[in-house]
GROMACS .gro file of C-alpha atoms in nm:
model
  276
    1MET     CA    1   1.566  11.212   3.825
    2LYS     CA    2   1.751  11.054   3.577
    3GLY     CA    3   1.944  10.804   3.797
    4LEU     CA    4   1.582  10.665   3.986
    5ARG     CA    5   1.408  10.595   3.663
    6ILE     CA    6   1.677  10.369   3.472
    7GLY     CA    7   1.714  10.249   3.870
    8LEU     CA    8   1.345  10.156   3.819
    9THR     CA    9   1.350  10.043   3.449
   10LEU     CA   10   1.600   9.756   3.590
   11ARG     CA   11   1.410   9.665   3.796
   12VAL     CA   12   1.089   9.632   3.563
   13VAL     CA   13   1.287   9.482   3.325
   14ALA     CA   14   1.415   9.229   3.578
   15VAL     CA   15   1.040   9.135   3.628
   16ILE     CA   16   0.966   9.095   3.360
   17VAL     CA   17   1.242   8.869   3.264
   18VAL     CA   18   1.160   8.669   3.530
   19LEU     CA   19   0.823   8.658   3.471
   20GLY     CA   20   0.887   8.496   3.136
   21LEU     CA   21   1.087   8.260   3.311
   22ALA     CA   22   0.818   8.112   3.466
   23VAL     CA   23   0.551   8.099   3.233
   24PHE     CA   24   0.717   7.999   2.948
   25PRO     CA   25   0.733   7.660   2.984
   26LEU     CA   26   0.352   7.638   3.050
   27TYR     CA   27   0.311   7.862   2.764
   28TRP     CA   28   0.559   7.589   2.587
   29MET     CA   29   0.297   7.270   2.696
   30PHE     CA   30   0.059   7.553   2.515
   31VAL     CA   31   0.240   7.534   2.263
   32THR     CA   32   0.289   7.194   2.173
   33ALA     CA   33  -0.043   7.111   2.242
   34LEU     CA   34  -0.085   7.242   1.995
   35THR     CA   35   0.162   7.147   1.720
   36SER     CA   36   0.029   6.941   1.450
   37ASN     CA   37   0.307   6.614   1.429
   38ALA     CA   38   0.432   6.775   1.045
   39ASP     CA   39   0.546   7.124   1.236
   40LEU     CA   40   0.601   6.878   1.617
   41PHE     CA   41   0.856   6.713   1.368
   42GLY     CA   42   0.945   7.060   1.175
   43GLN     CA   43   1.325   7.200   1.142
   44ASP     CA   44   1.225   7.471   1.261
   45ALA     CA   45   1.027   7.554   1.616
   46ARG     CA   46   0.699   7.651   1.629
   47LEU     CA   47   0.675   7.973   1.898
   48ILE     CA   48   0.270   8.035   1.732
   49PRO     CA   49   0.012   7.855   1.926
   50ASP     CA   50  -0.221   7.685   1.626
   51PHE     CA   51  -0.587   7.680   1.672
   52SER     CA   52  -0.683   7.475   1.473
   53GLN     CA   53  -0.576   7.185   1.717
   54PHE     CA   54  -0.706   7.342   1.973
   55GLY     CA   55  -0.949   6.915   1.943
   56VAL     CA   56  -0.620   6.783   2.109
   57PHE     CA   57  -0.850   6.958   2.451
   58VAL     CA   58  -1.168   6.812   2.408
   59ASP     CA   59  -1.073   6.535   2.225
   60ALA     CA   60  -0.816   6.528   2.570
   61LEU     CA   61  -1.149   6.547   2.829
   62ALA     CA   62  -1.365   6.416   2.649
   63ASP     CA   63  -1.415   5.985   2.682
   64GLY     CA   64  -1.329   6.153   3.079
   65LYS     CA   65  -1.052   5.999   3.195
   66ALA     CA   66  -0.798   6.295   3.194
   67THR     CA   67  -1.161   6.474   3.455
   68GLY     CA   68  -1.184   6.203   3.659
   69TRP     CA   69  -0.774   6.246   3.698
   70LEU     CA   70  -0.761   6.610   3.741
   71LEU     CA   71  -1.078   6.562   4.016
   72ASN     CA   72  -0.850   6.250   4.196
   73SER     CA   73  -0.601   6.493   4.199
   74LEU     CA   74  -0.750   6.782   4.330
   75THR     CA   75  -0.927   6.517   4.608
   76ILE     CA   76  -0.613   6.392   4.715
   77ALA     CA   77  -0.403   6.806   4.748
   78ALA     CA   78  -0.680   6.973   4.945
   79GLY     CA   79  -0.749   6.664   5.185
   80THR     CA   80  -0.406   6.599   5.233
   81THR     CA   81  -0.426   7.020   5.313
   82VAL     CA   82  -0.702   7.075   5.494
   83LEU     CA   83  -0.521   6.780   5.693
   84SER     CA   84  -0.190   6.901   5.722
   85ILE     CA   85  -0.310   7.234   5.895
   86GLY     CA   86  -0.506   7.113   6.085
   87LEU     CA   87  -0.270   6.815   6.279
   88GLY     CA   88   0.010   7.109   6.209
   89ILE     CA   89  -0.144   7.430   6.424
   90PRO     CA   90  -0.193   7.290   6.727
   91LEU     CA   91   0.161   7.065   6.694
   92GLY     CA   92   0.335   7.388   6.630
   93TYR     CA   93   0.142   7.549   6.881
   94ALA     CA   94   0.194   7.241   7.147
   95LEU     CA   95   0.590   7.278   7.098
   96SER     CA   96   0.573   7.627   7.101
   97ARG     CA   97   0.420   7.703   7.373
   98PHE     CA   98   0.415   7.352   7.620
   99ARG     CA   99   0.721   7.233   7.816
  100PHE     CA  100   0.740   6.895   7.838
  101ARG     CA  101   0.907   6.562   7.883
  102GLY     CA  102   1.043   6.458   7.512
  103LYS     CA  103   1.019   6.816   7.362
  104ALA     CA  104   1.346   6.852   7.238
  105VAL     CA  105   1.340   6.517   7.074
  106MET     CA  106   1.056   6.552   6.900
  107THR     CA  107   1.161   6.791   6.736
  108ILE     CA  108   1.489   6.637   6.629
  109VAL     CA  109   1.250   6.394   6.528
  110LEU     CA  110   1.014   6.547   6.309
  111LEU     CA  111   1.249   6.729   6.110
  112PHE     CA  112   1.459   6.394   6.062
  113THR     CA  113   1.141   6.255   5.895
  114GLN     CA  114   1.241   6.527   5.620
  115MET     CA  115   1.568   6.320   5.497
  116LEU     CA  116   1.411   6.046   5.498
  117PRO     CA  117   1.265   5.995   5.112
  118GLU     CA  118   0.933   5.841   4.971
  119ALA     CA  119   1.087   5.538   4.823
  120LEU     CA  120   1.283   5.430   5.157
  121MET     CA  121   0.844   5.464   5.330
  122VAL     CA  122   0.700   5.257   5.074
  123VAL     CA  123   0.713   4.906   5.180
  124PRO     CA  124   0.681   4.920   5.495
  125LEU     CA  125   0.395   5.242   5.451
  126PHE     CA  126   0.177   4.909   5.204
  127ALA     CA  127   0.193   4.651   5.399
  128LEU     CA  128   0.019   4.899   5.686
  129PHE     CA  129  -0.186   5.049   5.428
  130ARG     CA  130  -0.274   4.622   5.328
  131ARG     CA  131  -0.378   4.555   5.672
  132PHE     CA  132  -0.621   4.830   5.772
  133GLU     CA  133  -0.775   4.810   5.437
  134LEU     CA  134  -0.647   5.137   5.235
  135LEU     CA  135  -0.470   5.069   4.948
  136ASP     CA  136  -0.634   5.157   4.631
  137SER     CA  137  -0.863   5.423   4.843
  138LEU     CA  138  -0.767   5.752   4.792
  139THR     CA  139  -0.811   5.852   5.169
  140GLY     CA  140  -0.473   5.625   5.201
  141LEU     CA  141  -0.325   5.881   4.967
  142VAL     CA  142  -0.416   6.214   5.150
  143LEU     CA  143  -0.326   5.985   5.501
  144ALA     CA  144   0.019   5.873   5.355
  145ASN     CA  145   0.086   6.268   5.159
  146SER     CA  146  -0.049   6.422   5.517
  147ALA     CA  147   0.199   6.232   5.737
  148PHE     CA  148   0.539   6.295   5.525
  149VAL     CA  149   0.398   6.654   5.461
  150LEU     CA  150   0.273   6.710   5.795
  151PRO     CA  151   0.672   6.710   5.950
  152ILE     CA  152   0.784   7.029   5.796
  153VAL     CA  153   0.406   7.236   5.837
  154ALA     CA  154   0.459   7.216   6.212
  155LEU     CA  155   0.753   7.330   6.220
  156ILE     CA  156   0.680   7.635   6.031
  157LEU     CA  157   0.437   7.675   6.245
  158LYS     CA  158   0.629   7.647   6.539
  159GLY     CA  159   0.846   7.889   6.407
  160ALA     CA  160   0.603   8.190   6.300
  161ILE     CA  161   0.435   8.115   6.663
  162ASP     CA  162   0.766   8.176   6.846
  163GLY     CA  163   0.816   8.494   6.692
  164ILE     CA  164   0.514   8.581   6.867
  165PRO     CA  165   0.522   8.720   7.167
  166ASN     CA  166   0.475   8.561   7.514
  167GLU     CA  167   0.276   8.928   7.656
  168LEU     CA  168  -0.001   8.833   7.357
  169ASP     CA  169  -0.025   8.513   7.501
  170GLU     CA  170  -0.041   8.588   7.877
  171ALA     CA  171  -0.271   8.913   7.793
  172GLY     CA  172  -0.546   8.616   7.650
  173ARG     CA  173  -0.528   8.445   7.974
  174VAL     CA  174  -0.555   8.745   8.184
  175ASP     CA  175  -0.895   8.800   8.010
  176GLY     CA  176  -1.028   8.433   8.091
  177ALA     CA  177  -0.894   8.249   7.773
  178ARG     CA  178  -0.836   7.924   7.758
  179PRO     CA  179  -0.506   7.777   7.528
  180PHE     CA  180  -0.793   7.684   7.245
  181THR     CA  181  -0.908   8.046   7.241
  182VAL     CA  182  -0.567   8.248   7.196
  183LEU     CA  183  -0.394   7.984   6.968
  184THR     CA  184  -0.790   8.032   6.794
  185ARG     CA  185  -0.853   8.390   6.810
  186ILE     CA  186  -0.472   8.506   6.877
  187ASN     CA  187  -0.253   8.290   6.789
  188ILE     CA  188  -0.356   8.184   6.451
  189PRO     CA  189  -0.440   8.533   6.275
  190LEU     CA  190  -0.115   8.640   6.317
  191ILE     CA  191   0.052   8.362   6.132
  192ALA     CA  192  -0.214   8.364   5.869
  193PRO     CA  193   0.100   8.396   5.633
  194SER     CA  194   0.252   8.140   5.759
  195ILE     CA  195  -0.068   7.904   5.759
  196ALA     CA  196  -0.079   7.995   5.326
  197ALA     CA  197   0.281   7.949   5.297
  198SER     CA  198   0.277   7.624   5.416
  199ALA     CA  199  -0.100   7.515   5.258
  200VAL     CA  200   0.108   7.574   4.969
  201ILE     CA  201   0.384   7.364   5.103
  202ALA     CA  202   0.161   7.044   5.112
  203PHE     CA  203  -0.074   7.128   4.849
  204PHE     CA  204   0.194   7.116   4.585
  205HIS     CA  205   0.307   6.841   4.704
  206ALA     CA  206   0.004   6.654   4.775
  207TRP     CA  207  -0.118   6.754   4.367
  208ASN     CA  208   0.233   6.623   4.250
  209GLU     CA  209   0.320   6.318   4.422
  210TYR     CA  210   0.386   6.025   4.192
  211VAL     CA  211   0.551   5.715   4.365
  212PHE     CA  212   0.265   5.681   4.664
  213ALA     CA  213  -0.033   5.787   4.425
  214VAL     CA  214   0.156   5.498   4.169
  215THR     CA  215   0.252   5.224   4.446
  216PHE     CA  216  -0.099   5.216   4.602
  217ILE     CA  217  -0.394   5.292   4.350
  218PHE     CA  218  -0.423   5.009   4.106
  219ASN     CA  219  -0.807   5.133   4.017
  220PRO     CA  220  -0.772   5.369   3.705
  221GLU     CA  221  -1.055   5.565   3.766
  222ILE     CA  222  -0.878   5.690   4.122
  223GLN     CA  223  -0.555   5.774   3.984
  224PRO     CA  224  -0.455   6.111   4.011
  225ALA     CA  225  -0.328   6.294   3.778
  226SER     CA  226   0.095   6.283   3.805
  227VAL     CA  227  -0.012   5.810   3.719
  228GLY     CA  228  -0.217   5.932   3.447
  229ILE     CA  229  -0.011   6.133   3.228
  230ALA     CA  230   0.180   5.881   3.246
  231ASN     CA  231   0.064   5.600   3.183
  232PHE     CA  232   0.009   5.742   2.827
  233ILE     CA  233   0.388   5.676   2.746
  234GLY     CA  234   0.393   5.370   2.516
  235GLU     CA  235   0.584   5.076   2.382
  236LEU     CA  236   0.609   5.217   2.046
  237GLY     CA  237   0.463   5.548   2.127
  238THR     CA  238   0.355   5.845   2.270
  239PRO     CA  239   0.055   6.102   2.186
  240ILE     CA  240   0.327   6.362   2.218
  241GLN     CA  241   0.010   6.679   2.140
  242THR     CA  242  -0.197   6.514   2.444
  243VAL     CA  243  -0.004   6.483   2.673
  244MET     CA  244   0.104   6.808   2.672
  245ALA     CA  245  -0.290   6.878   2.656
  246VAL     CA  246  -0.305   6.698   2.992
  247ALA     CA  247  -0.011   6.819   3.191
  248PHE     CA  248  -0.114   7.211   3.084
  249MET     CA  249  -0.476   7.109   3.207
  250PHE     CA  250  -0.294   6.930   3.538
  251THR     CA  251  -0.061   7.232   3.558
  252LEU     CA  252  -0.378   7.560   3.599
  253PRO     CA  253  -0.530   7.465   3.902
  254ALA     CA  254  -0.184   7.426   4.109
  255VAL     CA  255  -0.083   7.774   3.952
  256VAL     CA  256  -0.412   7.915   4.048
  257PHE     CA  257  -0.380   7.830   4.378
  258TYR     CA  258  -0.083   7.956   4.384
  259LEU     CA  259  -0.203   8.306   4.292
  260PHE     CA  260  -0.502   8.249   4.580
  261VAL     CA  261  -0.306   8.242   4.845
  262GLN     CA  262   0.020   8.431   4.748
  263ARG     CA  263  -0.195   8.734   4.863
  264TYR     CA  264  -0.246   8.621   5.227
  265VAL     CA  265   0.115   8.505   5.208
  266VAL     CA  266   0.306   8.861   5.147
  267ALA     CA  267  -0.023   9.014   5.396
  268GLY     CA  268   0.040   9.224   5.719
  269MET     CA  269   0.209   8.934   6.003
  270THR     CA  270   0.118   9.218   6.320
  271ALA     CA  271  -0.281   9.237   6.112
  272GLY     CA  272  -0.508   9.240   6.446
  273ALA     CA  273  -0.261   9.217   6.698
  274VAL     CA  274  -0.328   9.598   6.883
  275LYS     CA  275  -0.613   9.542   7.141
  276GLY     CA  276  -0.861   9.869   7.115
   0.00000   0.00000   0.00000
């Protein structure tokens, strides 16, 4: 009994330590945003936020630029997530369940695309977007981010569908279900955790993306927050408190999204697999 208590105590301590390490950067941004210049450049670090300095958040949102950046980032991330998942599910299903010429080559090509850095694709994408008038457009960023993250989403979902017994698909076809029905009624409910994990990957990639955004967007009004925050860095000075305030607000939606989706990631893989 004593050994169980010690083991439980050690696990609780380990969880608290890991949680502290994960939350501390967010807390430090919040504290720094609420620190005066005198304390910020003083000898002793301030660990407790000074809420009398909360006006920095109000000032950061006053002109509407930061709010616009956050809304642009949300639009890009949401669009990328929906598009990549919407295309990744049928692509992963086709690679998993159908036999066709070039299937192995296509899978390898999808894998190799993840070895290409974004910077290497900027020039050809810039020329392509200029031809199709997609520069300076949120739609262009959604397409660029989706193209970059779609291969990994498709491979993740392919692996998840590979783990579903073919007997379930055959049972659906015996009942008269078409391939689309088999995908939507049988496979998708079973791979919901993998879909949630893929959505997290797609959302975070688009939310944090900088290279495409700074290259393809020229209008400051439609810049995402990742580019907008970088604009605070000046030649003669940088408003540290403002940068940290906007960065804190930029980080919160991603954290909230992950906490919301986490419950689906850990959901049972076989929920609804048994036919009554």
